[in-house]
XYZ file of C-alpha atoms in Angstrom:
529
model
C 32.669 -12.367 -31.841
C 30.270 -15.154 -30.872
C 29.163 -13.302 -27.717
C 28.611 -10.099 -29.708
C 26.296 -11.907 -32.108
C 24.324 -13.428 -29.237
C 23.995 -10.032 -27.567
C 22.738 -8.474 -30.808
C 20.111 -11.187 -31.203
C 18.921 -10.723 -27.621
C 18.534 -7.007 -28.226
C 16.268 -7.735 -31.166
C 14.009 -9.835 -28.902
C 13.555 -7.098 -26.285
C 10.975 -4.418 -27.106
C 12.262 -1.077 -25.829
C 10.062 0.945 -23.488
C 8.876 4.105 -25.222
C 6.973 6.180 -22.655
C 5.380 8.304 -25.377
C 1.894 9.843 -25.168
C -0.293 9.453 -28.254
C -3.692 10.955 -28.984
C -6.947 10.075 -30.725
C -9.577 12.702 -31.516
C -12.779 12.868 -33.518
C -11.161 15.366 -35.880
C -7.989 13.319 -36.226
C -6.580 11.279 -39.106
C -4.988 7.822 -38.911
C -2.379 8.986 -41.454
C -1.076 11.481 -38.899
C 1.591 10.623 -36.261
C -0.844 10.560 -33.305
C 0.646 13.562 -31.504
C -1.295 16.085 -29.439
C -1.623 18.504 -32.376
C -1.899 15.821 -35.092
C -3.971 13.030 -33.466
C -5.156 9.767 -34.884
C -8.868 9.342 -35.666
C -9.778 5.867 -34.426
C -9.069 4.260 -31.029
C -8.632 0.829 -32.603
C -5.865 2.054 -34.878
C -4.163 3.959 -32.098
C -4.219 0.994 -29.716
C -2.234 -1.135 -32.166
C 0.615 1.366 -32.484
C 1.830 1.459 -28.900
C 5.049 0.321 -27.257
C 5.627 -0.638 -23.604
C 5.330 2.453 -21.437
C 3.122 4.319 -23.932
C -0.170 6.053 -23.147
C -3.031 6.492 -25.591
C -5.315 9.422 -24.731
C -8.742 9.194 -26.369
C -10.153 12.680 -26.344
C -13.683 13.693 -25.473
C -16.446 12.422 -27.744
C -18.399 9.384 -28.901
C -16.509 6.905 -31.081
C -18.628 4.440 -33.062
C -17.276 0.884 -33.218
C -18.698 -1.401 -35.881
C -15.918 -3.029 -37.950
C -14.284 -6.295 -36.911
C -11.574 -6.152 -36.016
C -10.107 -2.763 -36.890
C -12.481 -0.777 -34.645
C -11.746 -2.922 -31.586
C -9.113 -1.624 -29.169
C -6.415 -4.333 -29.061
C -3.182 -3.088 -27.481
C -0.006 -5.168 -27.263
C 1.573 -6.098 -23.948
C 3.432 -3.695 -21.752
C 6.233 -4.678 -19.411
C 6.920 -4.662 -15.705
C 7.524 -0.990 -14.959
C 6.377 0.032 -18.435
C 2.625 -0.512 -18.608
C 0.574 0.427 -21.639
C -2.271 2.782 -20.718
C -5.400 3.584 -22.706
C -7.531 6.300 -21.131
C -10.284 8.690 -21.951
C -10.081 12.449 -21.625
C -13.340 14.126 -20.714
C -16.549 12.265 -21.611
C -15.120 9.578 -23.879
C -17.649 7.000 -25.089
C -17.013 3.828 -27.094
C -20.397 2.992 -28.648
C -20.733 -0.332 -30.466
C -23.065 -1.688 -33.113
C -23.259 -4.340 -35.872
C -23.092 -7.129 -33.252
C -19.417 -6.352 -32.696
C -17.642 -8.877 -30.454
C -16.209 -6.396 -27.938
C -14.978 -2.854 -27.496
C -11.607 -3.892 -26.065
C -9.696 -7.168 -26.451
C -6.950 -7.825 -23.913
C -6.542 -11.509 -24.719
C -3.107 -12.966 -23.915
C -1.559 -9.611 -22.995
C 0.021 -8.257 -19.831
C 0.663 -4.938 -18.085
C -2.208 -3.007 -19.663
C -4.296 -0.314 -17.975
C -7.713 0.834 -19.256
C -9.189 3.924 -17.609
C -11.747 6.734 -17.739
C -13.979 5.372 -20.506
C -17.660 4.658 -21.086
C -18.510 1.538 -23.097
C -22.079 0.984 -24.276
C -24.241 0.136 -27.267
C -24.986 2.747 -29.883
C -28.551 3.648 -28.878
C -29.631 0.036 -28.409
C -27.816 -1.431 -31.413
C -26.621 -5.027 -31.134
C -23.246 -4.972 -29.379
C -21.980 -8.097 -27.670
C -19.386 -7.343 -25.009
C -17.336 -4.711 -23.278
C -13.872 -6.066 -22.443
C -12.448 -9.503 -23.263
C -9.696 -10.962 -21.047
C -9.048 -14.483 -22.359
C -5.939 -16.527 -23.045
C -2.997 -16.244 -20.655
C -3.236 -12.701 -19.257
C -1.277 -10.977 -16.492
C -1.426 -7.626 -14.722
C -4.536 -5.980 -16.106
C -6.016 -2.828 -14.514
C -9.514 -1.519 -15.239
C -10.110 1.863 -13.605
C -13.018 4.296 -13.557
C -14.988 2.618 -16.330
C -18.726 2.900 -17.005
C -19.814 -0.235 -18.885
C -23.526 -0.652 -19.552
C -26.299 -1.769 -21.900
C -24.413 -4.575 -23.616
C -25.790 -7.886 -24.861
C -23.257 -10.169 -23.174
C -20.620 -9.626 -20.444
C -19.355 -6.294 -19.268
C -15.994 -7.966 -18.583
C -15.489 -11.444 -20.044
C -12.634 -12.953 -18.055
C -11.249 -16.474 -18.271
C -7.545 -16.711 -17.407
C -5.735 -13.898 -15.664
C -3.033 -13.651 -13.024
C -3.347 -10.205 -11.484
C -6.361 -8.070 -12.375
C -7.858 -5.060 -10.597
C -11.296 -3.610 -11.290
C -11.554 -0.345 -9.376
C -14.091 2.486 -9.385
C -16.034 0.819 -12.194
C -19.792 0.671 -12.787
C -20.945 -2.373 -14.735
C -24.712 -2.393 -15.154
C -27.377 -3.646 -17.573
C -25.181 -6.301 -19.173
C -27.155 -9.154 -20.724
C -24.932 -12.036 -19.573
C -23.542 -10.457 -16.392
C -21.220 -7.784 -15.071
C -18.047 -9.869 -14.688
C -17.898 -13.516 -15.752
C -16.824 -15.909 -18.437
C -16.001 -19.489 -19.398
C -14.050 -22.006 -17.341
C -10.380 -21.146 -17.412
C -7.247 -23.223 -17.705
C -3.955 -23.209 -15.813
C -5.533 -21.874 -12.643
C -8.253 -19.725 -14.156
C -8.628 -16.445 -12.294
C -5.865 -15.553 -9.840
C -5.298 -12.369 -7.855
C -8.508 -10.633 -8.922
C -9.542 -7.549 -6.930
C -12.862 -5.771 -7.454
C -12.982 -2.581 -5.380
C -15.119 0.536 -4.991
C -17.380 -0.564 -7.834
C -20.945 -1.470 -8.767
C -22.168 -4.690 -10.409
C -25.920 -4.305 -10.859
C -28.918 -4.885 -13.129
C -27.369 -7.785 -15.046
C -30.008 -9.259 -17.351
C -32.089 -6.082 -17.416
C -31.002 -5.354 -20.984
C -30.602 -7.351 -24.198
C -30.483 -6.100 -27.788
C -32.290 -2.876 -27.095
C -34.937 -4.358 -24.798
C -35.391 -4.851 -21.064
C -33.811 -8.312 -21.095
C -36.897 -10.176 -19.919
C -36.684 -12.469 -22.952
C -32.885 -12.664 -23.048
C -31.179 -15.996 -23.782
C -29.350 -16.173 -20.444
C -31.679 -17.081 -17.591
C -29.493 -16.172 -14.585
C -27.063 -13.322 -15.282
C -24.936 -12.651 -12.193
C -23.312 -9.483 -11.000
C -20.101 -11.476 -10.719
C -19.812 -15.144 -11.696
C -16.444 -16.892 -11.458
C -15.871 -20.485 -12.504
C -13.467 -22.887 -10.767
C -10.205 -21.004 -10.215
C -7.178 -20.951 -7.945
C -7.935 -17.462 -6.624
C -7.486 -15.484 -4.543
C -10.402 -13.176 -5.317
C -11.256 -10.093 -3.277
C -14.440 -8.036 -3.632
C -14.553 -4.984 -1.387
C -16.557 -1.818 -0.958
C -18.802 -2.778 -3.865
C -22.569 -2.594 -4.456
C -24.250 -5.584 -6.116
C -28.002 -5.237 -6.629
C -31.012 -6.090 -8.800
C -29.237 -8.711 -10.917
C -31.541 -11.258 -12.593
C -29.221 -14.013 -11.395
C -27.015 -14.209 -8.303
C -25.321 -11.200 -6.829
C -21.890 -12.803 -6.351
C -21.215 -16.429 -7.346
C -17.599 -17.508 -6.927
C -16.161 -20.970 -7.408
C -12.653 -19.611 -6.860
C -10.685 -20.693 -3.825
C -9.909 -18.032 -1.220
C -12.667 -15.627 -2.212
C -12.994 -12.766 0.286
C -16.070 -10.525 0.132
C -16.035 -7.619 2.561
C -17.517 -4.151 3.060
C -20.092 -4.884 0.362
C -23.824 -4.285 -0.047
C -25.533 -7.178 -1.829
C -29.230 -6.467 -2.160
C -32.349 -7.432 -4.072
C -30.898 -9.919 -6.516
C -33.398 -12.266 -8.159
C -31.574 -15.467 -7.181
C -28.940 -16.098 -4.493
C -27.293 -13.107 -2.862
C -23.834 -14.629 -2.367
C -22.760 -18.138 -3.313
C -19.363 -19.503 -2.245
C -17.855 -22.766 -3.474
C -14.094 -22.547 -2.941
C -12.262 -23.501 0.230
C -10.792 -20.673 2.275
C -13.571 -18.273 1.270
C -15.148 -15.734 3.600
C -17.748 -12.979 3.899
C -17.126 -10.130 6.338
C -18.735 -6.767 7.047
C -21.339 -7.301 4.347
C -25.054 -6.677 4.066
C -27.039 -9.336 2.177
C -30.728 -8.590 1.744
C -33.711 -8.952 -0.546
C -33.131 -12.380 -2.130
C -35.810 -12.815 -4.787
C -35.911 -9.062 -5.502
C -39.420 -8.698 -4.136
C -40.856 -11.946 -5.591
C -42.513 -14.189 -2.995
C -43.704 -17.793 -2.960
C -41.709 -21.019 -2.903
C -38.111 -20.420 -3.917
C -34.815 -22.326 -4.159
C -32.775 -19.150 -3.602
C -31.150 -17.912 -0.416
C -29.299 -14.858 0.794
C -26.142 -16.893 1.406
C -25.294 -20.291 -0.081
C -22.188 -22.333 0.769
C -21.208 -25.521 -1.040
C -17.696 -26.898 -0.956
C -15.487 -29.923 -1.596
C -14.248 -32.319 1.091
C -12.486 -30.489 3.895
C -13.293 -26.996 2.639
C -13.588 -24.192 5.198
C -15.662 -21.003 5.140
C -16.054 -17.959 7.439
C -19.043 -15.623 7.875
C -18.188 -12.802 10.292
C -20.097 -9.593 11.074
C -22.587 -10.120 8.283
C -26.282 -9.261 7.944
C -28.511 -11.702 6.060
C -32.064 -10.368 5.921
C -34.925 -12.197 4.227
C -38.716 -11.925 3.989
C -41.092 -14.658 5.205
C -43.242 -14.126 2.087
C -40.416 -15.872 0.247
C -40.832 -19.514 1.235
C -37.178 -20.511 1.423
C -34.149 -20.791 3.665
C -32.379 -17.487 4.359
C -29.050 -19.371 4.462
C -28.083 -22.900 3.535
C -24.828 -24.814 3.439
C -24.035 -28.132 1.756
C -27.639 -28.704 0.675
C -26.788 -30.739 -2.424
C -23.727 -32.445 -0.925
C -25.033 -33.628 2.413
C -22.416 -36.347 2.801
C -19.421 -34.132 1.982
C -17.788 -32.723 5.155
C -16.887 -29.039 5.322
C -16.291 -26.498 8.123
C -18.293 -23.282 8.518
C -17.756 -20.509 11.083
C -20.595 -18.021 11.692
C -19.745 -15.235 14.150
C -21.209 -11.818 15.058
C -23.765 -12.333 12.311
C -27.489 -11.590 11.981
C -29.680 -14.030 10.045
C -33.207 -12.662 10.243
C -36.576 -12.510 8.553
C -36.532 -15.919 6.883
C -39.483 -18.215 6.309
C -37.397 -21.276 7.069
C -34.498 -21.920 9.445
C -30.856 -21.215 8.792
C -29.976 -24.615 7.290
C -26.623 -26.372 7.617
C -26.290 -29.886 6.235
C -25.507 -32.853 8.485
C -21.939 -33.001 7.164
C -21.211 -29.384 8.110
C -18.900 -28.929 11.090
C -20.605 -25.729 12.257
C -19.254 -23.189 14.710
C -21.810 -20.472 15.394
C -21.411 -17.961 18.201
C -22.390 -14.418 19.201
C -24.974 -14.281 16.428
C -28.684 -13.514 16.100
C -30.879 -15.995 14.227
C -34.455 -14.715 14.143
C -37.347 -16.501 12.466
C -40.339 -14.143 12.688
C -42.974 -16.769 11.894
C -41.919 -18.974 14.779
C -40.494 -22.451 14.478
C -36.993 -23.645 15.162
C -34.483 -21.035 13.925
C -31.567 -23.374 13.078
C -31.181 -26.795 11.507
C -27.670 -28.183 11.915
C -25.787 -31.320 12.965
C -28.621 -33.492 11.721
C -31.420 -31.928 13.822
C -33.350 -28.717 14.471
C -32.622 -26.406 17.407
C -35.254 -24.466 19.307
C -34.858 -20.821 20.243
C -34.574 -21.839 23.876
C -31.748 -24.251 23.091
C -29.947 -21.694 20.934
C -30.144 -18.948 23.558
C -29.128 -21.452 26.233
C -25.817 -22.077 24.506
C -26.562 -25.590 23.259
C -25.212 -24.891 19.776
C -22.718 -22.129 20.563
C -21.883 -19.306 22.941
C -23.685 -15.962 22.981
C -26.369 -16.642 20.354
C -29.795 -14.951 20.430
C -33.110 -15.596 18.670
C -34.694 -12.159 18.888
C -35.708 -9.441 16.458
C -32.442 -7.589 15.724
C -34.375 -4.308 15.383
C -32.904 -2.907 12.195
C -33.488 0.773 11.501
C -35.532 0.179 8.328
C -35.499 -3.328 6.816
C -36.927 -3.656 3.312
C -37.483 -6.141 0.492
C -37.185 -5.314 -3.194
C -36.049 -1.798 -2.325
C -33.124 -0.347 -0.381
C -33.204 -0.895 3.378
C -31.251 0.386 6.359
C -29.646 -2.483 8.274
C -27.977 -0.517 11.001
C -29.088 -1.536 14.472
C -31.460 0.627 16.454
C -30.170 1.848 19.823
C -32.406 -0.665 21.632
C -31.301 -3.650 19.521
C -30.291 -6.810 21.393
C -27.278 -6.945 19.083
C -25.581 -3.923 20.661
C -22.374 -5.045 22.429
C -23.468 -8.683 21.989
C -20.604 -9.773 19.749
C -17.017 -10.765 20.374
C -13.767 -9.127 19.336
C -12.235 -12.535 18.596
C -11.778 -12.697 14.837
C -13.867 -9.555 14.270
C -12.754 -7.077 11.584
C -11.310 -3.822 12.897
C -13.857 -1.699 10.997
C -17.554 -2.057 10.188
C -19.324 -1.884 6.825
C -19.230 1.929 6.942
C -15.472 1.778 7.745
C -16.038 2.991 11.308
C -13.697 1.529 13.899
C -14.891 -1.533 15.792
C -15.861 -1.773 18.589
C -17.586 1.525 19.352
C -18.834 0.410 22.760
C -17.867 -2.106 25.398
C -17.987 -4.967 22.883
C -18.486 -5.602 19.189
C -22.031 -5.200 17.879
C -23.615 -8.125 16.056
C -24.091 -7.547 12.332
C -22.314 -5.411 9.770
C -22.577 -2.040 11.509
C -21.369 -0.607 14.785
C -23.743 1.769 16.544
C -21.810 4.990 16.927
C -21.440 6.416 20.416
C -21.748 10.186 20.904
C -18.615 12.153 21.628
C -17.950 14.757 24.293
C -20.255 17.745 23.782
C -19.215 21.335 24.528
C -20.281 22.102 28.101
C -20.163 18.432 29.102
C -17.924 16.897 31.737
C -17.392 13.519 30.066
C -18.777 11.336 27.276
C -22.589 11.027 27.310
C -23.860 7.872 29.006
C -26.836 5.589 28.503
C -27.773 5.083 32.157
C -30.695 2.688 31.611
C -29.211 0.994 28.475
C -32.196 1.787 26.270
C -29.972 3.111 23.499
C -30.573 6.799 24.320
C -27.964 8.831 26.183
C -29.909 10.782 28.782
C -26.766 11.643 30.777
C -25.838 14.174 28.097
C -23.101 15.946 30.064
C -21.535 12.703 31.312
C -21.636 13.482 35.039
C -23.066 10.098 35.939
C -26.659 11.164 36.601
C -29.682 12.587 34.814
C -30.308 16.240 35.783
C -31.222 19.670 34.441
C -27.635 20.255 33.286
C -28.219 17.531 30.662
C -31.155 19.512 29.269
C -28.996 22.627 28.998
C -26.142 20.823 27.194
C -28.546 19.156 24.752
C -30.299 22.429 23.965
C -26.964 24.208 23.471
C -25.764 21.530 21.021
C -29.076 20.655 19.358
C -27.958 21.562 15.844
C -24.867 19.357 16.045
C -26.797 16.481 17.629
C -29.468 16.690 14.936
C -26.860 16.430 12.200
C -24.482 13.847 13.683
C -26.153 11.934 16.526
C -29.903 11.827 15.786
C -30.442 8.394 17.323
C -28.449 8.881 20.514
C -30.653 11.757 21.716
C -34.006 10.772 20.170
C -35.833 10.718 23.506
C -39.335 10.870 22.011
C -38.433 8.012 19.624
C -39.728 9.560 16.415
C -36.588 8.811 14.393
C -34.920 12.232 14.589
C -33.366 14.658 17.052
C -35.235 17.958 17.505
C -36.442 20.462 20.091
C -39.177 18.027 21.143
C -36.398 15.777 22.464
C -35.157 18.614 24.700
C -38.694 18.912 26.074
C -38.923 15.142 26.575
C -35.576 15.041 28.420
C -36.772 17.897 30.664
C -39.853 15.805 31.489
C -37.653 12.805 32.320
C -35.501 14.907 34.649
C-alpha cells in the first residue's frame, strides 16, 4: 500500500508528453480549443497552453503585441525527447509596441524550439527586445528567425546550457544582435550560432537610425564571462556600431565567418582555448579613418590562456591609424600563448602588435605593412621585414603584398588571392582546417594557401590529356591540355571550352589579365605560343 501511494504521487509530478498540434490564426478566438479548424487568436495565449511534445503553429499574418504580459509568448518547458515547438506558417510577424519587454520569454525553461518567425517593431513603435533567455535555461533552439528593428537585444541571453541559433538574421537591434548581462553558474555553455547574420547593431533605436541611442558600442555578438564552449560558424557579421564578435567565454571557436566593416573591433577574444579559423576580418572602423583604438583582431586573456589564429585574413587600411592586430595590450605582464599560422595580416598603419608577455608562435603567414616600417612587434622588440622573411621570428613568413582580388574598406571586398599572390602554396598543412572559407577542400595545390581561401585549380578539360599546368608559376595555366608544354593544341582546347572556362575558371585562363576569361584570352595564348 505504501509503495502504491508513492507511485501515485510520482505520477502526479511527471507531466505527460502530449504531442498535439495547436493553431493560432488572426480570425481565431481564445475561447476555442486551438485546433486547426477552431484556432486560438493570440500567440501569447496559445503558448501558455502547451504540454511537452506539443507544437504551436502561428498562421500567416501580423500579430500585434502590446500588453504585458499576456501578449508575450511564454511557453513552459518541454522534456528530453518531447520538445515544445512554436513556429510560424507562411509570413508570420510578431510586431511589438507600447515599449513591451520582449516578444518571447524563455526564461528558466528547457527543450523549447522557436522557428520560422519575424520579430520586429510595429512600424517604429517602441519595442524593447526580441527573445529573452535568462534564468537557468537548457536546450533552446532558435531556427529561421528574422529579428530586426528593436530597441534593445535581438536575443538577450544570460544563462543557458545548450542553445543553437541557426539560419537566423538579427539586424538593426539597438543594444546588439546577441548579448546580455553577466550570467551565473557558468553563464553561456554549448552555444552554437550557425548559418546566420548578425549585422547593423546600433543602426536603429525607437524609430530612428540609432545615432543617438543610449548604448555606445552595440556588438553583433557580445558574450560575458562564461564557461563555453561557444561556436560561431558560417555567419556574416558586418556594419555593427560596436564590435563584430566579442566573446569572454572560454573555448570560443569562430570559423568560416565573414566579419567586415564593424565600427570598433572586428573580433575580440578573452577566454582561454579560443580560436579563429577560416575567417575573413576586414574594414575595422567601417570606413572611418584617423587615430583609433580599434583593431581587426584583439586578444586578451588571463594567465596561461592559449589562443589560435589559423588560415585567417585580417585586412586593414593605413588611413586608420591603429594596429591591425594586437594581443595583451592592457595586460602586458600577464603571460599567454598565441599561435598564428597560414594567416594574412595586411594593410595596417601600425605593426601586428603582440605584448612582451605573449609567447608567440607565428609561421607560414604574411604580415604586410604598406606604409613601410617594421611589420611585427613581439617579444619585447620590433622585427624588420628582412628578419621576418629570414625566419628570425618563425618559419615561412613573408612581408609582401598578398595581392587580394579586390580589397575594400567600408564596403564589401574580395579577399581571395590572385593567381600571382605570394600566398599561393605558401602555407603548411600542419594544423590547417580541411576546408577553406568557401568550404572548398584544402589544399587545392601542392600546399595550403595562406589566408582564408584556397585558389581553385582547373580540372581536366574535354580534349585535354591531363590537368592544366601553370608552367611559369604566374598563376595562369597556359598548358591548357596538360601535355607538359605550351603549344597550339592548348589554344584549340581553350577555344573549345571557352564558355565553361568563362563561367567556372575565369582567373586560371585570364592571359590578358583583365579580370575575366574571354575570346581575347584565346588570342593572347595564341600569341604566347
